[in-house]
Coordinates of C-alpha atoms and ligand atoms in Angstrom, one line a residue:
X14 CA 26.1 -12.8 -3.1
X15 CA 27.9 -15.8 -1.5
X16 CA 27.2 -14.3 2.1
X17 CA 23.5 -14.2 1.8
X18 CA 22.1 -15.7 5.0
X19 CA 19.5 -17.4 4.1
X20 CA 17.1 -18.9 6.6
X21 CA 14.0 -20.3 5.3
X22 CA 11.2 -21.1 7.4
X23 CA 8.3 -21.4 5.6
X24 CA 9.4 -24.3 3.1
X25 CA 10.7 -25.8 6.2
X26 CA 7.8 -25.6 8.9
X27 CA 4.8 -25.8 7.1
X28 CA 3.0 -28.2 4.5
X29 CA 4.4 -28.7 0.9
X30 CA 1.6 -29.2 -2.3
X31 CA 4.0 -33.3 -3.1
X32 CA 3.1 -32.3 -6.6
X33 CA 5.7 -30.8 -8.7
X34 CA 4.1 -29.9 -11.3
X35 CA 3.9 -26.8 -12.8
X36 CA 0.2 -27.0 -13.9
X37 CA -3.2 -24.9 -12.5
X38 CA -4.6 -26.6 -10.0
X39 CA -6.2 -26.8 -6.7
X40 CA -4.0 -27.2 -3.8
X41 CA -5.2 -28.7 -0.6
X42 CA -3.4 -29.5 3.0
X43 CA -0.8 -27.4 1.9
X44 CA 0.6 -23.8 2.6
X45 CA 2.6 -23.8 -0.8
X46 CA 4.1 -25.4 -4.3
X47 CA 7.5 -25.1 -5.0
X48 CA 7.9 -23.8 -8.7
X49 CA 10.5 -22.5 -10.6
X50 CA 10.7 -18.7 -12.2
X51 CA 10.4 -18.8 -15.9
X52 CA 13.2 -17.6 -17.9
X53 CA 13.4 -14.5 -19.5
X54 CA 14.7 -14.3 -22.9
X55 CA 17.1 -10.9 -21.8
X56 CA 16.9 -9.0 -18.7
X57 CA 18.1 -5.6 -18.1
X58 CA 18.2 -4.3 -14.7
X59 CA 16.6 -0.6 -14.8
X60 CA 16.7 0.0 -10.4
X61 CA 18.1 -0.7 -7.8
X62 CA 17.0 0.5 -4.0
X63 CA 20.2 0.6 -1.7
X64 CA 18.1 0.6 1.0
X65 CA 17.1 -2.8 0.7
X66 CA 20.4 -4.0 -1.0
X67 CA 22.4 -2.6 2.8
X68 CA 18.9 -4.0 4.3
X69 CA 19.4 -7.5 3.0
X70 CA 23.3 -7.2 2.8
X71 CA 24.1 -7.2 -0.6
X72 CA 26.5 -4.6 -1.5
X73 CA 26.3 -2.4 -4.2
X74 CA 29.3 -4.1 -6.1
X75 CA 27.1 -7.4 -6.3
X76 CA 24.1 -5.7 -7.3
X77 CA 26.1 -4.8 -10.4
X78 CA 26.9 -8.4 -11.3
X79 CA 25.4 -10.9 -13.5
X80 CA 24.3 -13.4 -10.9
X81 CA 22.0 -10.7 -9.3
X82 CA 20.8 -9.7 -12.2
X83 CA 20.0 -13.7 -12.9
X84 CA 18.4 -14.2 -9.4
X85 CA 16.4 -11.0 -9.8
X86 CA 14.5 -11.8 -13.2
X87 CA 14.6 -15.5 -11.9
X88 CA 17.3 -17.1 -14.5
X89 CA 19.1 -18.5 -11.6
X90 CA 18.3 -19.8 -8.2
X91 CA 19.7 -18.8 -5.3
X92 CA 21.9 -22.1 -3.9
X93 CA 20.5 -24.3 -1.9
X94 CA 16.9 -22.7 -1.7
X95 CA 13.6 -23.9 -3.5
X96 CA 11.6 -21.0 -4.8
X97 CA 7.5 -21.3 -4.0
X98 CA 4.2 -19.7 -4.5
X99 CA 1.8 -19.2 -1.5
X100 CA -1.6 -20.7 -1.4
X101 CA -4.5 -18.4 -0.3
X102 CA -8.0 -17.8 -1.2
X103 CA -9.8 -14.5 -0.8
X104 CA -12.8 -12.5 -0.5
X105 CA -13.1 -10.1 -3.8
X106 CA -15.3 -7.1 -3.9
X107 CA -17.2 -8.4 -1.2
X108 CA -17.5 -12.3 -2.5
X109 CA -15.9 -15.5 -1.7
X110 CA -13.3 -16.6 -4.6
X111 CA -12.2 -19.9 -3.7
X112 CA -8.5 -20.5 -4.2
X113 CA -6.2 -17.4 -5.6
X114 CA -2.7 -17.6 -4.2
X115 CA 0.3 -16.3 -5.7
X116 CA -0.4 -16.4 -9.1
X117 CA 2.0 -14.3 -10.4
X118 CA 4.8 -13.8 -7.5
X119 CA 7.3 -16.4 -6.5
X120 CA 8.9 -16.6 -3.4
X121 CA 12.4 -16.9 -3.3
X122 CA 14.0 -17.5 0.0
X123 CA 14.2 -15.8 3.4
X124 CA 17.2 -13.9 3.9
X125 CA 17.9 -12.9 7.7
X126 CA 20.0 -9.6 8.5
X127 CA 20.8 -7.2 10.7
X128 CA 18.4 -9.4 13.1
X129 CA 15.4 -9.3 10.4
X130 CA 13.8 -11.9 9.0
X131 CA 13.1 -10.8 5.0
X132 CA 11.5 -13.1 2.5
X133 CA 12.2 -12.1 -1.2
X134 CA 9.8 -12.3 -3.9
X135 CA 9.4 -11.9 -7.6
X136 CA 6.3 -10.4 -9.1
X137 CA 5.7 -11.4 -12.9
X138 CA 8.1 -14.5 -13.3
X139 CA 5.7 -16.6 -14.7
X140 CA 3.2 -18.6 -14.0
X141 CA 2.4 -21.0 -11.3
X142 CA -0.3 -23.8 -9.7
X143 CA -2.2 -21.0 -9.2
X144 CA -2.4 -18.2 -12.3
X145 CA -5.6 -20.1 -12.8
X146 CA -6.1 -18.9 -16.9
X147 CA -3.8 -15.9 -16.5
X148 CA 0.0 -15.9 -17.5
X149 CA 2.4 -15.0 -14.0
X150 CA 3.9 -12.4 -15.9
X151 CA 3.8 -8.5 -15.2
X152 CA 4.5 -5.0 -17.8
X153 CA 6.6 -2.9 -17.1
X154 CA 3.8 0.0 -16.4
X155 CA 2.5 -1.7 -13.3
X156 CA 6.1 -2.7 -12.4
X157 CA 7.1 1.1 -12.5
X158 CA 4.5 2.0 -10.4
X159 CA 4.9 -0.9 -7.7
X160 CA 8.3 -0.3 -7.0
X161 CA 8.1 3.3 -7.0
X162 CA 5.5 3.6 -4.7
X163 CA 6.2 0.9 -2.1
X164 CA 9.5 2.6 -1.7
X165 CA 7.8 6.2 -1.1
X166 CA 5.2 5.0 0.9
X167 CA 7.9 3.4 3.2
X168 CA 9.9 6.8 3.2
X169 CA 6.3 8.5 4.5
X170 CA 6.3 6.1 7.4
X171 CA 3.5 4.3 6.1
X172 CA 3.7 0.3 6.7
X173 CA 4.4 -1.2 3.8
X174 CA 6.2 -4.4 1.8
X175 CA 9.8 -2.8 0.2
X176 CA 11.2 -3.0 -3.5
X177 CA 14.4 -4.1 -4.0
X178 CA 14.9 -4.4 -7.5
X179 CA 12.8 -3.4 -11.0
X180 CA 14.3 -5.1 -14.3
X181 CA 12.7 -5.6 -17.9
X182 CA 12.6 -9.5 -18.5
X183 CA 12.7 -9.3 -22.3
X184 CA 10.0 -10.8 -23.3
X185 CA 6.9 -9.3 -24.6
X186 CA 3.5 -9.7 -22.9
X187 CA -0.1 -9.4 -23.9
X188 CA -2.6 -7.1 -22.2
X189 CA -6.0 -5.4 -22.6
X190 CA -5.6 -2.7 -20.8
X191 CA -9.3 -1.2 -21.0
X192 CA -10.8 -4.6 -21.7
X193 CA -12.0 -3.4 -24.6
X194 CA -11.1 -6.4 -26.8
X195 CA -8.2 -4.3 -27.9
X196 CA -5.0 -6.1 -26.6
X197 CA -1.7 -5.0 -27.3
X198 CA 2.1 -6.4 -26.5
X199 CA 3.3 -4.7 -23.8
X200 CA 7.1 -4.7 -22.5
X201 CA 7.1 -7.4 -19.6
X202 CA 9.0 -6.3 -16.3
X203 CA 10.1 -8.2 -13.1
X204 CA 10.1 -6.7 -9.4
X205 CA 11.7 -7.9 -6.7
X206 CA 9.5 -7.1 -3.7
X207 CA 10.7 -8.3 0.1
X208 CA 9.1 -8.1 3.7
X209 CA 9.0 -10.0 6.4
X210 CA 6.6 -12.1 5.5
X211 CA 3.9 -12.0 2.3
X212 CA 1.0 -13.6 4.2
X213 CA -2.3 -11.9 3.9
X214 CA -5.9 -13.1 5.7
X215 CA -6.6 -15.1 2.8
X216 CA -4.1 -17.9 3.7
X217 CA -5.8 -18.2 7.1
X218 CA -9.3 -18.2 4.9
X219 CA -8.8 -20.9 2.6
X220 CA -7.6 -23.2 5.2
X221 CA -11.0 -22.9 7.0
X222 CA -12.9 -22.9 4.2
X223 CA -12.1 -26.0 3.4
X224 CA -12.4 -27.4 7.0
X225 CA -8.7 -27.9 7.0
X226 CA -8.5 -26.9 10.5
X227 CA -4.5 -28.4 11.4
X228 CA -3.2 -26.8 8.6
X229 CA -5.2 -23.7 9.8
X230 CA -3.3 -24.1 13.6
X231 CA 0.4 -25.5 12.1
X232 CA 0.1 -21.6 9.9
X233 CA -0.9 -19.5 12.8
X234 CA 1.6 -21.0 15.2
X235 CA 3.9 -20.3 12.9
X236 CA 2.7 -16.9 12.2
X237 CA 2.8 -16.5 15.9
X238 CA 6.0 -17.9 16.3
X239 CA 7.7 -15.6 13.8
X240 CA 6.1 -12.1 14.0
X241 CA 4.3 -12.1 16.6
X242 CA 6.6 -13.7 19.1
X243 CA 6.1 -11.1 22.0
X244 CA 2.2 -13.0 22.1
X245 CA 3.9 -16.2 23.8
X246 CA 3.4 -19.7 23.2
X247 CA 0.2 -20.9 21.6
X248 CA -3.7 -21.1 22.9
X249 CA -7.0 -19.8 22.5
X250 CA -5.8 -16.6 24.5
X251 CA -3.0 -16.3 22.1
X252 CA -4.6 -16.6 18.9
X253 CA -7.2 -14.5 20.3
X254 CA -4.7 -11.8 21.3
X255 CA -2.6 -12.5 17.7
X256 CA -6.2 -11.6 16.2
X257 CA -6.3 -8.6 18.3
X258 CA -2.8 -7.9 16.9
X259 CA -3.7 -7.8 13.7
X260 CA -7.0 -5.7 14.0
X261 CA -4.5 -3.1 15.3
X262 CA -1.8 -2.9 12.4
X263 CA -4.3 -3.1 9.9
X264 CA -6.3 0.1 11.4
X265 CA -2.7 1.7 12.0
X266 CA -2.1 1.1 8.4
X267 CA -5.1 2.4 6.8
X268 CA -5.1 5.4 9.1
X269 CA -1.6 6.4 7.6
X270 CA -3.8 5.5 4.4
X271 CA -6.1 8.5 5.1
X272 CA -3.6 10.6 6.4
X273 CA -1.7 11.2 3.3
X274 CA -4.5 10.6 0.7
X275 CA -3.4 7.0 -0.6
X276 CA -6.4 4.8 -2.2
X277 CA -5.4 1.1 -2.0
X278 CA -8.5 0.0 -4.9
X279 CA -8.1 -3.1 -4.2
X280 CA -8.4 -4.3 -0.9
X281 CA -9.5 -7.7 -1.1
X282 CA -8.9 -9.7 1.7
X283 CA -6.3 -11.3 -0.2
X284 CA -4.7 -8.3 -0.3
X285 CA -4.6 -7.5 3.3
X286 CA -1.2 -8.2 5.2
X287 CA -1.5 -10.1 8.4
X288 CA 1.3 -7.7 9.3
X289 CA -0.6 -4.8 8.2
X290 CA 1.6 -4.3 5.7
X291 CA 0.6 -2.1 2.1
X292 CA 0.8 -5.1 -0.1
X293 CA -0.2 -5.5 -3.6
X294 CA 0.3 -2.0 -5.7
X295 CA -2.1 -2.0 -8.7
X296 CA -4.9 0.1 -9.5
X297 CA -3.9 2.4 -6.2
X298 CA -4.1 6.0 -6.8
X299 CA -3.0 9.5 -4.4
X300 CA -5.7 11.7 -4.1
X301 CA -5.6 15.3 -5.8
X302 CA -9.0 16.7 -5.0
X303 CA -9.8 15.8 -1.1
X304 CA -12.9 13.5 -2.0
X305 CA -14.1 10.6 0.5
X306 CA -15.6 9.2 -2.7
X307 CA -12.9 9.0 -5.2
X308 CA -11.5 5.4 -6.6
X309 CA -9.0 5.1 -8.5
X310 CA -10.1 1.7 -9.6
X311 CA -12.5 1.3 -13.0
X312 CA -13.6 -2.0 -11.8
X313 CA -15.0 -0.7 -8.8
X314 CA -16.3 2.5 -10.5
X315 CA -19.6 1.9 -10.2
X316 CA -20.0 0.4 -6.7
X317 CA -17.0 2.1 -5.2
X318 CA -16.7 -0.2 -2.6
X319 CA -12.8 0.7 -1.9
X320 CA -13.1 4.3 -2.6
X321 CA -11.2 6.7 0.1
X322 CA -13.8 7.3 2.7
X323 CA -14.9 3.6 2.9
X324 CA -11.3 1.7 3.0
X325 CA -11.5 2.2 7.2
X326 CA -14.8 0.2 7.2
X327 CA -13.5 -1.9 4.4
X328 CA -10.7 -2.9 6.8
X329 CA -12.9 -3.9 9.6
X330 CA -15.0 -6.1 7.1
X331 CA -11.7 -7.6 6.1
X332 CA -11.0 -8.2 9.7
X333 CA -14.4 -10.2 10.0
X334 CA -13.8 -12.3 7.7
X335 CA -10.3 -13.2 8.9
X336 CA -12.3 -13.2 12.6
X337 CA -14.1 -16.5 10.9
X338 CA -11.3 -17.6 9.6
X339 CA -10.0 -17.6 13.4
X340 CA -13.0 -18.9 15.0
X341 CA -11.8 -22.7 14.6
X342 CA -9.2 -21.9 16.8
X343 CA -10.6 -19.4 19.3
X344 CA -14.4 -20.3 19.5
X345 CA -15.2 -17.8 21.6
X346 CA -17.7 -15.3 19.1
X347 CA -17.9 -12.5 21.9
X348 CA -14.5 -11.7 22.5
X349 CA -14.1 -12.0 18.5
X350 CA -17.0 -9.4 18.6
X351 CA -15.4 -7.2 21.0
X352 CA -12.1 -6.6 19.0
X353 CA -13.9 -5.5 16.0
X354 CA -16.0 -3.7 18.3
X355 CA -12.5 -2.1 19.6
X356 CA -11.5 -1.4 16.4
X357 CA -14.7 0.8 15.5
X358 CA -13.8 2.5 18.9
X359 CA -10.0 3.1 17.9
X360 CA -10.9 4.1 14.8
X361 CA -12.8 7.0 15.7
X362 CA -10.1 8.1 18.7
X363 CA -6.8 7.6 16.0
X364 CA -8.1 9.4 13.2
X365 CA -9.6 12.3 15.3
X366 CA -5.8 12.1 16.4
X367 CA -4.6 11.9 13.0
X368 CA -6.6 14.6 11.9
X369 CA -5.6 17.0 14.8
X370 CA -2.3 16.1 13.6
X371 CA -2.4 17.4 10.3
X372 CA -4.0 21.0 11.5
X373 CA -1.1 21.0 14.3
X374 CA -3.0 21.0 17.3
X375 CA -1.5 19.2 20.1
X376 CA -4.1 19.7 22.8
X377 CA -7.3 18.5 22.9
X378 CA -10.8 20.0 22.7
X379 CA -14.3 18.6 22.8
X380 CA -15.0 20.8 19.5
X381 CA -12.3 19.4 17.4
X382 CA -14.2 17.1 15.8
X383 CA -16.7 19.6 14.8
X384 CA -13.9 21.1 13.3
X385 CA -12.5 18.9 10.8
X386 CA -16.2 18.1 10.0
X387 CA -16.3 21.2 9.0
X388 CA -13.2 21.1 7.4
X389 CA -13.5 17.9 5.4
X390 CA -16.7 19.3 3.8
X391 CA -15.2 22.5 2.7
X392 CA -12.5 20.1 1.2
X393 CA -15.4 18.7 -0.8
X394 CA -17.0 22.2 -1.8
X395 CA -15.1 22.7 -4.7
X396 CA -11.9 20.4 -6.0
X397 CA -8.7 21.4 -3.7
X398 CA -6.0 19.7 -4.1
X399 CA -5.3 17.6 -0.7
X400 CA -1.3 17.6 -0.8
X401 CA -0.9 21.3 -1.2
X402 CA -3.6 22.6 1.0
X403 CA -1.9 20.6 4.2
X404 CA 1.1 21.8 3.0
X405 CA 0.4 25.6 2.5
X406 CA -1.4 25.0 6.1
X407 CA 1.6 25.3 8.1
X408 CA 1.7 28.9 6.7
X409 CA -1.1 30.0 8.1
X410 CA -0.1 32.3 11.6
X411 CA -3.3 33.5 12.8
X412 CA -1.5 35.5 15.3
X413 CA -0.8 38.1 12.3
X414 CA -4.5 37.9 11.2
X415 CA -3.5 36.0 7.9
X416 CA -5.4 35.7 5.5
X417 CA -6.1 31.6 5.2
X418 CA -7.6 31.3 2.2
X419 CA -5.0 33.7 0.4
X420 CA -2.4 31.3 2.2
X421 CA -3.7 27.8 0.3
X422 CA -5.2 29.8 -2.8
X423 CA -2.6 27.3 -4.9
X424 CA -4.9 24.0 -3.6
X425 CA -8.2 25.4 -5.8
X426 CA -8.2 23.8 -9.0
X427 CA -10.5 26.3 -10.6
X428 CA -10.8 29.3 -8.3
X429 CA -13.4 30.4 -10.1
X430 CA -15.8 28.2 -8.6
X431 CA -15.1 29.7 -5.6
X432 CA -18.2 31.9 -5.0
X433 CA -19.1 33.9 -2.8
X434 CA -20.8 31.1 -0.4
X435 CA -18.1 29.2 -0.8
X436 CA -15.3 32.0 0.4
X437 CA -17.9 32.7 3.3
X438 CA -17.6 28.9 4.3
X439 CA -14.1 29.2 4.5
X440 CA -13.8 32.0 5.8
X441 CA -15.6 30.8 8.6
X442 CA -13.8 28.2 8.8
X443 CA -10.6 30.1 9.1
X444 CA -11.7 32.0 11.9
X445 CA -12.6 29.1 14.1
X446 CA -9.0 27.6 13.5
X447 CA -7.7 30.8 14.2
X448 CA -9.7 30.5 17.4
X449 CA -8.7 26.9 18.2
X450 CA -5.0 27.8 17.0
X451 CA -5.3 30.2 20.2
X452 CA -5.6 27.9 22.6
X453 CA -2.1 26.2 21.6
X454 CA 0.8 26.3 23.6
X455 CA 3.4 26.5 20.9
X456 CA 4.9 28.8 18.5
X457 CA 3.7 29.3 15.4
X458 CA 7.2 28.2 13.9
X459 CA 7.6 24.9 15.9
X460 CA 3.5 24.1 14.7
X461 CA 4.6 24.7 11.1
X462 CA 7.1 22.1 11.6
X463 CA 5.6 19.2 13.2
X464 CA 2.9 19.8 10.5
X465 CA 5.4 19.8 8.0
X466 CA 6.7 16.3 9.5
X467 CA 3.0 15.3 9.0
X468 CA 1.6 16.4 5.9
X469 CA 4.2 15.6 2.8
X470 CA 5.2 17.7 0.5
X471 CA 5.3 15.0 -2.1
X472 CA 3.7 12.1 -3.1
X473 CA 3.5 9.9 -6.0
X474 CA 1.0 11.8 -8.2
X475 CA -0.8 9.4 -10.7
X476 CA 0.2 11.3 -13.6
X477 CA 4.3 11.7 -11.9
X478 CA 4.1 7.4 -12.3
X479 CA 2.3 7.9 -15.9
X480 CA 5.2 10.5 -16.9
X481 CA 7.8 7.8 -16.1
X482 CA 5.9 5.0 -17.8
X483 CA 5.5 7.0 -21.2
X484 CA 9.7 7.5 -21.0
X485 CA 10.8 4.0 -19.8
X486 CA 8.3 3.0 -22.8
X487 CA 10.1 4.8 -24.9
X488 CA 14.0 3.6 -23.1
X489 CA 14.3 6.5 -21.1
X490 CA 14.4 5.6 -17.6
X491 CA 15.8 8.5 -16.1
X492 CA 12.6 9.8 -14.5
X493 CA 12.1 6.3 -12.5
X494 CA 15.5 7.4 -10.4
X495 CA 14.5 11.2 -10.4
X496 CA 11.0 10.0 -8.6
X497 CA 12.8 7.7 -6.3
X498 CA 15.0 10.2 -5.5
X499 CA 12.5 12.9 -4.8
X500 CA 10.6 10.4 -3.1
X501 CA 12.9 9.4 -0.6
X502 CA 12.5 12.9 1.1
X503 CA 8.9 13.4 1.2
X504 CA 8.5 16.1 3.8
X505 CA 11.8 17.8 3.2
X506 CA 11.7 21.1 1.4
X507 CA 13.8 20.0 -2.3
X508 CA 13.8 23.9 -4.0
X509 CA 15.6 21.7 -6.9
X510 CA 12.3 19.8 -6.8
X511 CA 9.3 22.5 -6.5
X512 CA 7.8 21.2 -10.0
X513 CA 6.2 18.1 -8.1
X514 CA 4.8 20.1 -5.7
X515 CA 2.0 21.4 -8.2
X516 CA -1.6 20.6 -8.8
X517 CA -1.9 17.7 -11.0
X518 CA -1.8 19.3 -14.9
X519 CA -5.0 19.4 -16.7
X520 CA -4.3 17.0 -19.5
X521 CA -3.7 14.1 -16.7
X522 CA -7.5 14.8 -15.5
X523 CA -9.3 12.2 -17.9
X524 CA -5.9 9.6 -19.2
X525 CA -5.7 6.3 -18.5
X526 CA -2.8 5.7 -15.6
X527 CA -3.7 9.1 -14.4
X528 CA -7.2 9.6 -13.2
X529 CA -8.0 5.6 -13.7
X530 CA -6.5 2.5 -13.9
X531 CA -7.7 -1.2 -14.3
X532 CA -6.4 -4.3 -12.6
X533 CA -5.7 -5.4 -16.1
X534 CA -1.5 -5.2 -15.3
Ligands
AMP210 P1 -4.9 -9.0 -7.6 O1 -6.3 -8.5 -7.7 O2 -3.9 -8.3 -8.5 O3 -4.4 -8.9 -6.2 O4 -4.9 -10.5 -8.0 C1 -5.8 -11.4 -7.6 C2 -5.3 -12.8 -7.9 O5 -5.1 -12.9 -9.3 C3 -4.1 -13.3 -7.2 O6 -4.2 -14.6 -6.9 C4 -3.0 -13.0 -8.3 O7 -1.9 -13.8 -8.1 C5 -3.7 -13.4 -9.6 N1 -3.2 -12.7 -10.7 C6 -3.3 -11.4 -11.1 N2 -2.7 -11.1 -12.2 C7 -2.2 -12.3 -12.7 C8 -1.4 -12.7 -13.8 N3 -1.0 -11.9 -14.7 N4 -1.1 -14.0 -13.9 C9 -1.4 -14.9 -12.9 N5 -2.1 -14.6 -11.9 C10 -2.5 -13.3 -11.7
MG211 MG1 -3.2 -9.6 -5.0

């Protein structure tokens, strides 16, 4: 790996923590601590993505050798580069936290190729300044389903941070998984995540929140300076217009959110990307029943504050606090107002698109959103399985009087719930679309493919991660690269493949890792 290019900026342009130290602490008028990665007693690579080895420029020979395998679990450090952890703070479940920052990821250089900037992390390499009273490290379960499902929400076209690497570190680590005062040694795991930048609105936050106001400007400039260059030099305007930015990606991201049934369950501002990135895979879940009120989250069970339907208004909220974050720097309140105004106003015009998307309908008309009203609540009538009813969609050619509910039968997790109400609603429903289908301009074929280029075939079911945890637990990790595999191609037709397009099996309904999952990873 001698011809990394590695270009750090972040070490170089903003504030250092002096101390060295490795111990829990607060750090202020800083951006950062450097810290080394703990070493792991013996690491074993179990994936690799070549996308992001050809993305970074490492070839597939030096992936296999010992000094990637030492970088990636952090026994090594790349030369000349200083590894670091981020300092942020955050607003959790709707509260401010005070200082969080990367308490269990360490930063290991910027690596620019190809003309992009990447910055390379490692999730679970130990502890840091800021693990407060937990210990930096990561299983392998939660591993697993990072690195698998940052890849295949990249390969949907969903924004998103990219795996490059998933390896066991060795060592042993202690969880509770139900925090039920049962905690049990778990197989500790190392990912290697990279994008172009890990920065999320809670480094903006803390910096204001502790009045810290140059720090605050030295970070956006630089922010501004290396993604969001096309904004021009800094000034109210620009930071106002960087804030605008922002607003934008993060709707854009949680509108792919909605679109192909993926529940973040935690977003905390400090785990919102000021690129809009997907950042920060734990207790996420894919929706199987179409339900605007489903979490996958047991910590937020009772509130459901991040459940499906909410996360677009959840990102808004994120985006005022991020707007006070700003102020210092903009002061202007009403034209901070009238981007989250904006946002309220795209949100209703993208998704309307979105939605229009997913039922192939390229033109426009005034009852469309009357429509997928109606359609969202028949969703919601009895459980249907989101994924295969978009799917089976495509199949419905109302020019041959089909029969729609025949056509996405396979979405009905018990059919027999579907009374005779409910086939009238649908029914119904059927017939309009047939109607609005009528007014389209194109071929029934061409629809069923742009659909098809829409609404995937397959996603990373919550029990398809759980089946490949309970087989790497056991050291077979063969169903990690089938999954990455499959999900490289998610709105290709695999025939090799049909098993994973299936409603999820009954015995996942109620398991832990399947239908819920805690933050306890
Ligand atoms: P999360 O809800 O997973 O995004 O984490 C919130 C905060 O807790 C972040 O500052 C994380 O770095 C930190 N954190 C989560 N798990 C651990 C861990 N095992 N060790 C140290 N810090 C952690
Ligand atoms: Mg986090």
């Amino acid at each position: 790996m001698r011809n990394l290019n590695i270009k750090d900026t972040f070490t170089k342009e903003l504030p250092a923590d002096p101390l060295l130290e490795n111990t829990r602490r607060q750090v202020e008028n800083a951006c950062f601590s450097y810290v080394t990665p703990k070493k792991t007693s013996n690491p074993e690579l179990l994936h690799v993505s070549p996308e992001m080895l050809e993305n970074l420029g490492i070839s597939q020979k030096e992936a296999k050798s010992k000094a990637f395998l030492n970088v990636f679990t952090g026994n090594s450090v790349l030369p000349n580069t200083k590894p670091y952890a981020m300092c942020y703070g955050g607003h959790q479940f709707g509260n401010w936290a005070g200082q969080l920052g990367d308490g269990r990821a360490i930063n290991l250089a910027e690596i620019v190729h190809n003309n992009t900037r990447w910055a390379i992390q490692l999730k679970g390499a130990g502890h840091t300044p800021y693990s407060r009273t937990a210990d930096g490290l990561a299983v392998l379960r939660s591993s697993i389903r990072e690195y698998l499902c940052s890849e295949a929400m990249f390969h949907l076209g969903v924004p998103t941070t990219r795996a490059l690497s998933l390896a066991l570190s060795g060592d042993q680590v202690l969880r509770d998984v139900l925090y039920n005062g049962n905690p049990e040694y778990e197989k500790g795991a190392i990912v290697c995540r990279v994008a172009p930048s890990f920065l999320r609105f809670g480094n903006f936050e803390i910096l204001t929140a502790r009045e810290d106001f140059k720090t605050l400007k030295t970070l956006t400039d630089y922010t501004i300076k290396h993604f969001f260059s096309h904004l021009g030099t800094p000034s109210k305007e620009t930071y106002l217009a960087f804030f605008n930015d922002v607003a934008q990606r993060t709707l854009d991201m949680i509108i792919h959110w909605q679109r192909v049934g993926f529940v973040h369950g935690v977003m905390n501002t400090d785990n919102m990307s000021i690129l809009g990135l997907t950042i920060d895979y734990g207790p996420y879940g894919w929706l199987e029943g179409f339900d605007f009120g489903w979490t996958p989250n047991t910590t937020d069970r009772q509130h459901k504050r991040y459940r499906y339907g909410n996360q677009p208004n959840i990102g808004l909220w994120n985006l005022y606090k991020l707007a006070n974050a700003l102020f210092p720097l903009i002061d202007d309140v009403k034209a901070l107002e009238t981007v989250l105004d904006t946002y309220k106003t795209n949100f209703e015009r993208d998704s309307l698109k979105m939605m229009r998307s997913k039922l192939g309908l390229e033109m426009q008309d005034a009852f469309d959103a009357s429509l997928i009203k109606d359609l969202e609540a028949n969703l919601q009538l009895t459980e249907t399985d989101m994924t295969l009813f978009f799917r089976k969609l495509s199949d419905f050619n109302s020019e041959k009087g089909a029969d729609g509910l025949e056509i996405v039968k396979e979405a009905f997790y018990i059919p027999t719930e579907i009374t005779l109400e409910v086939h009238q609603k649908w029914n119904s429903w059927f017939q309009k679309y047939a109607e609005r289908l009528a007014q389209e301009e194109t071929t029934s074929e061409a629809r069923k493919a742009t659909m098809n280029a829409i609404n995937p075939k397959y996603v990373l079911r919550n029990y398809m991660a759980q089946l490949a945890i309970d087989a790497a637990d056991k050291g077979d990790y063969q169903l990690i690269d089938d999954l990455f595999q499959l999900l490289k191609n998610p709105y290709s037709e695999q025939p090799e493949n049909e098993k994973w397009f299936a409603k999820r099996p009954d015995w996942a309904r109620y398991k832990v890792g399947c239908s819920m999952l805690s933050c306890s990873s």
